[in-house]
XYZ file of C-alpha atoms in Angstrom:
521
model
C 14.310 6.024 -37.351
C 10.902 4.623 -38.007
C 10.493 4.132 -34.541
C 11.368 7.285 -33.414
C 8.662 8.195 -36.116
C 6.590 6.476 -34.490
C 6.568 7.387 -31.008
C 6.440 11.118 -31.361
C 3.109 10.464 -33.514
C 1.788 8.632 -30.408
C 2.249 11.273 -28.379
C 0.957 14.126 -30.970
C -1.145 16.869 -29.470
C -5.012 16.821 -31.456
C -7.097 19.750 -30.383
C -8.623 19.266 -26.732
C -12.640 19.342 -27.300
C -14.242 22.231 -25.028
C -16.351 20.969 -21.907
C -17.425 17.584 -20.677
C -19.598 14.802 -23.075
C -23.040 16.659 -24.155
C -25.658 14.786 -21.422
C -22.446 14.021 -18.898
C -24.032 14.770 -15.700
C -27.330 12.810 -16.685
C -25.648 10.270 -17.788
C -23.687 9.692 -14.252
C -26.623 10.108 -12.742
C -28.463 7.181 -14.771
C -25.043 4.956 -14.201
C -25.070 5.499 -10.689
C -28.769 4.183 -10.501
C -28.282 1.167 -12.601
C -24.833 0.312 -10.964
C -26.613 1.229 -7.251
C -23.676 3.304 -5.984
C -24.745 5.607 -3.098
C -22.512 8.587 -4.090
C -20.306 10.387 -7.172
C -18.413 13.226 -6.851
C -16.472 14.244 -10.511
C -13.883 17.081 -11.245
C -13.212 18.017 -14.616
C -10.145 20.673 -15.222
C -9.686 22.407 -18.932
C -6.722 25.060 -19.440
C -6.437 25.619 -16.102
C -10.073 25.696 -15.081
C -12.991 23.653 -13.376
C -15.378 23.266 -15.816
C -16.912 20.536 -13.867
C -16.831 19.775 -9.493
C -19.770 17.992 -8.634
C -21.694 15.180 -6.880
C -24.862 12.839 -7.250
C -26.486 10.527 -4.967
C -26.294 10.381 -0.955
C -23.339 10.425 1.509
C -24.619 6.959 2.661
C -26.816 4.643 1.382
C -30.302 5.181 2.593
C -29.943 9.206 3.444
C -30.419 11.844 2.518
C -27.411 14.029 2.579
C -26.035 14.837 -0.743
C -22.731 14.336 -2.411
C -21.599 18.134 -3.121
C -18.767 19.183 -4.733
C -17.153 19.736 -1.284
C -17.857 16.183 0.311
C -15.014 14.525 1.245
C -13.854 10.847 -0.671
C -10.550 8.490 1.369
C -8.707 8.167 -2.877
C -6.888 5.446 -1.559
C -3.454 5.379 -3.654
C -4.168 8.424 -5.657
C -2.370 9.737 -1.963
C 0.533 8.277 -3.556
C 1.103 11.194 -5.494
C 1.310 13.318 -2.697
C 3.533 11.568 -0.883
C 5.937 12.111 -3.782
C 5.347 15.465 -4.326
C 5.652 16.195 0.373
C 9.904 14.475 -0.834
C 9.763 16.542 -3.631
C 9.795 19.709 -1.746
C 12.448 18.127 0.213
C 14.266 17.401 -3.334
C 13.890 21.442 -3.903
C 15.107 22.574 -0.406
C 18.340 20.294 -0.534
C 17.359 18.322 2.197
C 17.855 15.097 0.221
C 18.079 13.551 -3.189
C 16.001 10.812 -5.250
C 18.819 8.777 -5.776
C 19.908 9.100 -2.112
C 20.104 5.904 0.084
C 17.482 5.594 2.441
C 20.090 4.806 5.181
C 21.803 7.972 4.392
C 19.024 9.286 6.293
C 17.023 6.798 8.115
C 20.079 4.866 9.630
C 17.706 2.106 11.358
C 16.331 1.234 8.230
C 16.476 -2.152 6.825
C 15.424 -4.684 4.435
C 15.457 -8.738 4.285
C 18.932 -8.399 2.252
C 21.056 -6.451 3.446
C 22.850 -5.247 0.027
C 19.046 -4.379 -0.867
C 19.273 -2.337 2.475
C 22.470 -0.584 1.590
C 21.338 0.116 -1.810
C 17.794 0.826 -2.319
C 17.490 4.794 -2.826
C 14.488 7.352 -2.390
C 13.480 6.654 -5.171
C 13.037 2.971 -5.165
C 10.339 3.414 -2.483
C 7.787 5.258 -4.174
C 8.155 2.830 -7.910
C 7.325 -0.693 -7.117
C 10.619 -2.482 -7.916
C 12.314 -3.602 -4.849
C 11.974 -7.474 -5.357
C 8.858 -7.892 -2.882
C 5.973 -9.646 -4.120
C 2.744 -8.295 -5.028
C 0.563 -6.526 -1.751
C 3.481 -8.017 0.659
C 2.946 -6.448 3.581
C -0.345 -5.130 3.601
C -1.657 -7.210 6.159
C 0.125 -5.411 8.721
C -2.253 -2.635 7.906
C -5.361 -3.919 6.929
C -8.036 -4.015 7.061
C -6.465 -2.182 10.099
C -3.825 -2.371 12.909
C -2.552 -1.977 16.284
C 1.252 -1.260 15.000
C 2.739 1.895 14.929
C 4.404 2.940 11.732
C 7.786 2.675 12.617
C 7.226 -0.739 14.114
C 5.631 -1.453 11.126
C 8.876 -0.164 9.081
C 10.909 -2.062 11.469
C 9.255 -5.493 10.723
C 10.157 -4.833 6.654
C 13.404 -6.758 7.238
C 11.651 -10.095 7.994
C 9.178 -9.887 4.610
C 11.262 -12.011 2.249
C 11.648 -10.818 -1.510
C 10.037 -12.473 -4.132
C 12.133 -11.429 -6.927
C 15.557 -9.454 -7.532
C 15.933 -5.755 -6.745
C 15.216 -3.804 -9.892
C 14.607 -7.034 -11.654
C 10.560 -6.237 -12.468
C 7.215 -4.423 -11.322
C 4.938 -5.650 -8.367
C 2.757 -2.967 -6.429
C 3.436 -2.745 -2.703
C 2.221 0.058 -0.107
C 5.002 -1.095 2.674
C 7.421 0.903 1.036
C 5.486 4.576 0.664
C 4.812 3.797 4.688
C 8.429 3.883 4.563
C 8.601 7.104 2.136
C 6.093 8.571 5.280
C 8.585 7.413 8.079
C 11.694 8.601 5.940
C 10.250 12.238 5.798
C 9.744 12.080 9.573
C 13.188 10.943 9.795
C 14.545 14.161 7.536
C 12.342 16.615 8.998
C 11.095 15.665 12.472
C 7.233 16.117 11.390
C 5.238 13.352 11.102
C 4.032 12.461 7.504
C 0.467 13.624 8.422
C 1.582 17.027 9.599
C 4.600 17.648 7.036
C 1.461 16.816 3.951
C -0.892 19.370 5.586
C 2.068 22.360 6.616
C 4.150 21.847 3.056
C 1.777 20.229 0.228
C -2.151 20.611 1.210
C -2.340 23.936 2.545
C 0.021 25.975 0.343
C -1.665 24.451 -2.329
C -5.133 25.845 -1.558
C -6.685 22.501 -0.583
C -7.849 23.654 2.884
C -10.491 21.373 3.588
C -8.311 18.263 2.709
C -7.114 15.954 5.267
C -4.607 13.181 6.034
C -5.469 11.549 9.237
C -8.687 10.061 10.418
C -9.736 12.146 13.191
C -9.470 15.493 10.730
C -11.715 13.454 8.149
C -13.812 11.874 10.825
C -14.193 15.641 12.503
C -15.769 16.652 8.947
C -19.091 16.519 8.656
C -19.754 16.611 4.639
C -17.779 13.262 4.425
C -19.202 9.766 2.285
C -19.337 7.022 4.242
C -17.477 3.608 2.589
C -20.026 1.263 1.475
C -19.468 -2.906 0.397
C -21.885 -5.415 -1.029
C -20.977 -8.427 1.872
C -23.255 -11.526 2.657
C -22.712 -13.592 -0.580
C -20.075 -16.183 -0.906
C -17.671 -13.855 -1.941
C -17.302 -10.117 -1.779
C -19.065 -7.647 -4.395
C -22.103 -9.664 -4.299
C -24.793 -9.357 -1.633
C -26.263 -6.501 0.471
C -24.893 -3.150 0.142
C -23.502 -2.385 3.701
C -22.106 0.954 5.497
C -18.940 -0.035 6.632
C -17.389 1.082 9.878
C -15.532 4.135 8.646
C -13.420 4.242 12.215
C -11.486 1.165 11.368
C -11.626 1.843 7.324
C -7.663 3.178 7.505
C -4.972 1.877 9.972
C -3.133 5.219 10.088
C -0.092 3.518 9.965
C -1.058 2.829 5.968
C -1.372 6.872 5.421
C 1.916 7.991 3.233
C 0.338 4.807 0.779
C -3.376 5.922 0.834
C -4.886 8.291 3.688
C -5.913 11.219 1.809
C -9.433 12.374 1.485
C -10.327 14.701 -0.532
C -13.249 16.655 -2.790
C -13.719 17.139 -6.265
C -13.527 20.928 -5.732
C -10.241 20.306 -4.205
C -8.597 17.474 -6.272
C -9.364 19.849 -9.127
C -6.840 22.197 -7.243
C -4.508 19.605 -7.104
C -4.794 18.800 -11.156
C -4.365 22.642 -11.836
C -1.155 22.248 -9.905
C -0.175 18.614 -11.391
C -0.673 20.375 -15.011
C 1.323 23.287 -14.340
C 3.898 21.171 -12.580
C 3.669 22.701 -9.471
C 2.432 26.274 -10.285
C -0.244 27.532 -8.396
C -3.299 28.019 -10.344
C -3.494 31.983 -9.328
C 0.254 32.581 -10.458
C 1.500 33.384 -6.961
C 3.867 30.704 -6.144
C 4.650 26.980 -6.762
C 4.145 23.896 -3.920
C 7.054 22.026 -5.818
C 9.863 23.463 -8.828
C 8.688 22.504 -12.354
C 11.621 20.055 -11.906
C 10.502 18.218 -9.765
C 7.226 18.281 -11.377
C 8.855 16.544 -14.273
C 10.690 14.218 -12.748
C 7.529 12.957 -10.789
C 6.489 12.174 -13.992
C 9.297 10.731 -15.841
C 8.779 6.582 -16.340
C 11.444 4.646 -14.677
C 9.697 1.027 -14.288
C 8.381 -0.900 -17.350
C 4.923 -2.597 -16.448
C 3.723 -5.807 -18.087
C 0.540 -4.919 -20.891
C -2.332 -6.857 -21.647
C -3.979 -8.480 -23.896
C -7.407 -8.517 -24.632
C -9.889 -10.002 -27.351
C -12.895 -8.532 -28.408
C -14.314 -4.776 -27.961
C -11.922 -4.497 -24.937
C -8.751 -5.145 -26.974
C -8.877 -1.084 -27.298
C -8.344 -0.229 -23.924
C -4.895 -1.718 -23.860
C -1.749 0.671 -24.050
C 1.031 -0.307 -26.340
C 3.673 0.175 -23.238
C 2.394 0.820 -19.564
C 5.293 2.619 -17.006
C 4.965 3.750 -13.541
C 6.838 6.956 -12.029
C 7.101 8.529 -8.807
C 3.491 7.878 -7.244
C 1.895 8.244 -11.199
C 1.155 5.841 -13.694
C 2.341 6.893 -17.390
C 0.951 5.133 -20.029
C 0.228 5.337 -23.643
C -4.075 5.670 -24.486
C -4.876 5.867 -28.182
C -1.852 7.321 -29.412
C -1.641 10.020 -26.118
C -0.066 9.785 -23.133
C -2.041 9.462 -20.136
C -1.058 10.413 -16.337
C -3.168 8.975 -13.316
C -3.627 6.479 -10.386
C -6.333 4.906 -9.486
C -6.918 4.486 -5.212
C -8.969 1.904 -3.705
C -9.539 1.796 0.368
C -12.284 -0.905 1.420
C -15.784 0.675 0.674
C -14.024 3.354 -1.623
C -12.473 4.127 -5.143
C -10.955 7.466 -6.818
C -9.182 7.758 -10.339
C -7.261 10.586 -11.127
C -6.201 11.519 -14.448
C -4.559 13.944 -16.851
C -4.016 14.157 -20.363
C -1.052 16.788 -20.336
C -0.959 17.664 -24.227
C -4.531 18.430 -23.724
C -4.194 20.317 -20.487
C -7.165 18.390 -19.249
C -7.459 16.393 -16.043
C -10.102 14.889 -13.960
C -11.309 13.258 -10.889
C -13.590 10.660 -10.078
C -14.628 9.288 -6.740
C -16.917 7.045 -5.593
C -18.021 5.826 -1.845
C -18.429 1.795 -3.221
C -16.762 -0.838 -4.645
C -18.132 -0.666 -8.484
C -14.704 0.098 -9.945
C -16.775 -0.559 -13.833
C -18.251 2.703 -12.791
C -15.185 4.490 -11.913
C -13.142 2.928 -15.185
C -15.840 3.386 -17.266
C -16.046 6.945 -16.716
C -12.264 7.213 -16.875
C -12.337 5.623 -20.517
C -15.295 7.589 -21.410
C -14.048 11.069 -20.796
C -10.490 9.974 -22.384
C -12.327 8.867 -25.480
C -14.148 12.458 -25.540
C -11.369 14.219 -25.266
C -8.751 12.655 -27.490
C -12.195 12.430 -29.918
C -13.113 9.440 -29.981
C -16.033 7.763 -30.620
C -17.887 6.986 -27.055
C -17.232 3.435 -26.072
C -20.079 2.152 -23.574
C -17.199 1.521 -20.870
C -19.255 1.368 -17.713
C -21.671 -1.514 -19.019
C -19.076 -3.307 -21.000
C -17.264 -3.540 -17.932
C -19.618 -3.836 -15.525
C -20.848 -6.926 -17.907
C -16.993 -8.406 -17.629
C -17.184 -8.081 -14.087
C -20.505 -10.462 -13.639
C -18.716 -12.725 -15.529
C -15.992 -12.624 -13.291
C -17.526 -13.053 -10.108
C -19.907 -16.178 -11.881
C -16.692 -17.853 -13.071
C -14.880 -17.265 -9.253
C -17.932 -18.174 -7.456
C -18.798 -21.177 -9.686
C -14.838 -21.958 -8.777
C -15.411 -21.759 -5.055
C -18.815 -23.744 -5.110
C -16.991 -26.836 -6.898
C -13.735 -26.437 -4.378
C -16.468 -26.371 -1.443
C -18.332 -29.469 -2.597
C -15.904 -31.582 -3.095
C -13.005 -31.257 0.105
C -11.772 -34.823 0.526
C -13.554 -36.321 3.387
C -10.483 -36.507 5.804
C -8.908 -35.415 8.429
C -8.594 -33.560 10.721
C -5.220 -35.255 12.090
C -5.386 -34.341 15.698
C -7.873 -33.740 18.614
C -8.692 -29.896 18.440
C -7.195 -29.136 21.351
C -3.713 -29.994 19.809
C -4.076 -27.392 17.024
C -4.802 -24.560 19.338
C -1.849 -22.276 20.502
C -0.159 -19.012 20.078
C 1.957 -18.238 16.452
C 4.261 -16.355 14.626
C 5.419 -14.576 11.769
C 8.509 -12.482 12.067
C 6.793 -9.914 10.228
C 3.222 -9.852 11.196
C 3.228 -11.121 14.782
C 1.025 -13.373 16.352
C -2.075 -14.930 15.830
C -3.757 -17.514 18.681
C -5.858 -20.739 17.809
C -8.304 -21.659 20.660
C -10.532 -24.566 21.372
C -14.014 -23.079 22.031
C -16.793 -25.422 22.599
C -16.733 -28.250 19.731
C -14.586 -26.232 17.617
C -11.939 -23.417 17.050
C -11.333 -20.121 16.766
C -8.345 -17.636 15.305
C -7.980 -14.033 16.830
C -5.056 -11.906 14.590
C -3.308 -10.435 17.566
C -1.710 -7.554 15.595
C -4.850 -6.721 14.229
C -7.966 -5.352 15.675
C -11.400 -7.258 15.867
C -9.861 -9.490 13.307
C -10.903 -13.071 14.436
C -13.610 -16.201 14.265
C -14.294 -19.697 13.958
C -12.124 -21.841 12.460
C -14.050 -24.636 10.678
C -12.749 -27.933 9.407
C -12.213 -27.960 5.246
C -10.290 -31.153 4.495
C -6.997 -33.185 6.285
C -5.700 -30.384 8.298
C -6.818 -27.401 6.267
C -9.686 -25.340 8.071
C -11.424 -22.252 6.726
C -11.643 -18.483 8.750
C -15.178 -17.506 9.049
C -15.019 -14.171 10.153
C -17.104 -12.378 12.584
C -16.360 -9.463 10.674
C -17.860 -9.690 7.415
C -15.431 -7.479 5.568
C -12.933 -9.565 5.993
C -11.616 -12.155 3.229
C -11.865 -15.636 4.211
C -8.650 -17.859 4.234
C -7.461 -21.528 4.188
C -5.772 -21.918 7.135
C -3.520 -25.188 6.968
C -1.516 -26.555 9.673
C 1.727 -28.672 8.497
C 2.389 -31.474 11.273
C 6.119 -33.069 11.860
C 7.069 -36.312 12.952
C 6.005 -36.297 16.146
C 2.685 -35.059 14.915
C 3.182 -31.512 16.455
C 2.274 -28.506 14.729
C 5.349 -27.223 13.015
C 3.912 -24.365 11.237
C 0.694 -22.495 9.776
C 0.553 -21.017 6.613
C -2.663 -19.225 4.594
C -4.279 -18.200 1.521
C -7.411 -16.649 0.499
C -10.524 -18.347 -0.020
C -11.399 -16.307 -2.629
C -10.261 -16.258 -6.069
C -11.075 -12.640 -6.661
C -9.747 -11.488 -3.039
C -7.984 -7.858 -3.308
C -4.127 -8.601 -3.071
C -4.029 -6.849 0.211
C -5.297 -10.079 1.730
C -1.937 -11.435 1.214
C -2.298 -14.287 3.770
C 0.085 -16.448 0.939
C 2.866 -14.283 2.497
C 2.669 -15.762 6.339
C 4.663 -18.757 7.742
C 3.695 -18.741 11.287
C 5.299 -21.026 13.519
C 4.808 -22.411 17.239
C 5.258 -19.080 19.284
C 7.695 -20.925 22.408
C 10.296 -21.263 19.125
């Protein structure tokens, strides 16, 4: 009983303070200086109303076009969401069910197992729990790709689990490409088209897009920005990044949306009033459905921190359909955060306040983008303001001193050795059931690596230690990776096998997940 106590006091509605922090906007502005990020757009939502949709800074770094409240930011995963709520309108017309099999209506599908394949239901897709290992996957979408999505869905069955099914939490984006393929499959639109006729449009967001030649055909859109050039990424020069290869659209379902803050704070009047249109003429999805997107069903791992940041960790952490539910201070807090290379959103509601808001940003400095999402929850669940941006911003220098300190002791000291062979015997085509090929060359006195499935992904190949060599990129956005050829008996080149260079490389990079092999087996 005294936990039951307990838990409804957690979760105890306190009066919602009116209107942003006193100084807000100034103080985004002087954050966005100090942190030198190019552009800010924020949307703040009270009792059903903006109260805030605005932007600072520049579009790209070194113009002069402004961040408005109308610019358009890629949010990455926050697209999550709506991929969950585009099968919840299914959910409502009776066109399927969350705990339907996937093969009850995408027949072709499969996974590695095939009891995971005959079991795994709608909604296992869209929560994180179907035994594959953390960012499996993702490399057969970024940092982009050749493969169609339903090749892409197709080459699932060769990604080996990690864990169980059901047995535990690790983030993947395969399976909402799957979600995207599986509402093709029910309703012969593609995901991009189904999101635009049946979620974005009827829910007022007009200028909103989900492809890359609508976004790329708008001309108030931020440009994706990365600090490259230093040993590893987030240090260095802060570069404009090629926004046509920023998105591989087979990746969309998991995180192609781009939106504005006067438009995501549409979409958080609609999230608030589980699916009601703000004006009172209509819903996008039954209030349901809007419930159920919201209901926890996978128990996350918490931290544990020391110090001043000790606050900031929930007493239980849950994820739902395409939301994150977690406990903040005694409320409960809604959101998802979205990171595409060169770009990072947060969106996030505090339902027994009725307040939500938006943050996006065309850079990498996620301690600007938490920060602000701490600092406006501490405002409005009253709390005193915490300094989240620079104590964050101060964690992550440590971070990146501590990886690149660890990367500058690995580099000095490779054991003299190696390699085994002549060049030319390391250089040939290879494969992984799942990604596809990748070919080793000889070129001039060394070698080089082109990732067949993916586009302008390729470089030199230089020597580490025994028969470990190290990508070097000729794109700079790319994560380096140890690339370390396993011989046999006959000293032939049995099979390849990766991992980043990196310590803080994004999990997306999951080279750990390849085993290529010689491609004539």
């Amino acid at each position: 009983m005294k936990r039951l106590i307990l838990l409804c006091l957690c979760f105890a509605a306190s009066p919602a303070l009116a209107d942003p922090p006193a100084g807000f906007e100034a103080r985004v502005e002087a954050l966005r200086q100090q942190l030198d990020v190019p552009g800010v757009a924020i949307a703040i939502v009270e009792d059903g109303e903006t109260v805030l949709a605005r932007g600072w800074g520049v579009r790209a770094a070194g113009g002069n076009e402004p961040v408005t409240a109308d610019t358009l930011f890629l949010i990455g995963s926050a697209s999550k969401a709506f991929t969950a709520a585009a099968l919840a309108t299914l959910v409502d017309e009776g066109r399927l069910d969350w705990d339907d099999p996937v093969i009850e209506h995408f027949p072709e599908f499969q996974m590695y197992d095939p009891w995971v394949t005959r079991e795994i239901t709608v909604r296992d897709l869209l929560v994180h729990r179907s035994g594959l290992g953390l960012g499996a996957g993702d490399l057969l979408f970024v940092p982009r790709s050749n493969i169609p999505r339903a090749e892409a869905v197709r080459r699932l069955r060769h990604i080996a689990p990690a864990t169980s099914f059901r047995s535990g939490y690790a983030y993947d984006n395969v399976l909402y490409m799957v979600a995207g393929q599986l509402i093709e499959e029910v309703t012969g639109q593609r995901w991009e088209d189904y999101v635009v006729e049946h979620l974005l449009r009827p829910a007022g967001m007009l200028r909103s897009t989900s492809n890359e030649p609508a976004r790329l055909a708008t001309p108030d859109r931020a440009q994706a920005h990365a600090r490259l050039g230093g040993p590893i990424r987030g240090i260095g020069t802060l570069r404009i990044l090629d926004e046509r290869e920023s998105l591989a659209p087979s990746s969309a379902p998991a995180g192609g949306i781009a939106s504005s803050a006067n438009e995501l704070a549409q979409w958080l009047k609609i999230q608030l009033a589980h699916g009601a249109l703000p004006n009172g003429e209509g819903r996008v999805f039954s209030e349901e459905a809007g419930r159920e997107m919201w209901d926890p069903v996978v128990l996350l791992p918490t931290r544990s921190s020391s110090g001043p940041m000790a606050v900031l960790d929930p007493m239980f952490s849950t994820y739902a359909l395409g939301w994150s539910v977690q406990e903040y201070r005694g409320a409960k807090i809604v959101s998802h955060g979205g990171a595409v290379f060169g770009s990072l959103t947060m969106v996030a509601m505090i339902p027994e306040e009725n307040v939500g808001f938006s943050i996006t940003v065309n850079s990498e400095e996620g301690e600007l983008v938490r920060g602000l999402f701490y600092e406006l929850l501490d405002h409005y669940l009253d709390k005193p303001r915490g300094d989240w941006p620079e104590k964050l911003a101060e964690m992550k220098q440590q971070r990146i001193a501590a990886a690149v300190a660890q990367l500058e002791s690995a580099e000095a000291q490779p054991a003299e050795v190696g390699p085994s062979l002549a060049l030319d015997r390391y250089a040939g085509t290879y494969s992984d059931a799942w990604y596809g090929d990748i070919e080793v060359a000889r070129s001039g006195d060394g070698l080089t690596i082109d990732f067949k499935s993916t586009p302008n992904m390729g470089g030199r190949l230089e020597h580490w230690q025994y028969d470990t060599f190290v990508t070097r990129f000729t794109d700079p956005g790319i994560e380096p990776a140890y690339v370390t050829f396993a011989l046999d008996a006959d000293g032939k080149v049995e099979r390849v096998t990766m991992k980043p260079v990196s310590p803080l490389a994004d999990f997306s990079w999951d080279y750990q997940h390849l085993l290529f092999r010689p491609a004539a087996e």
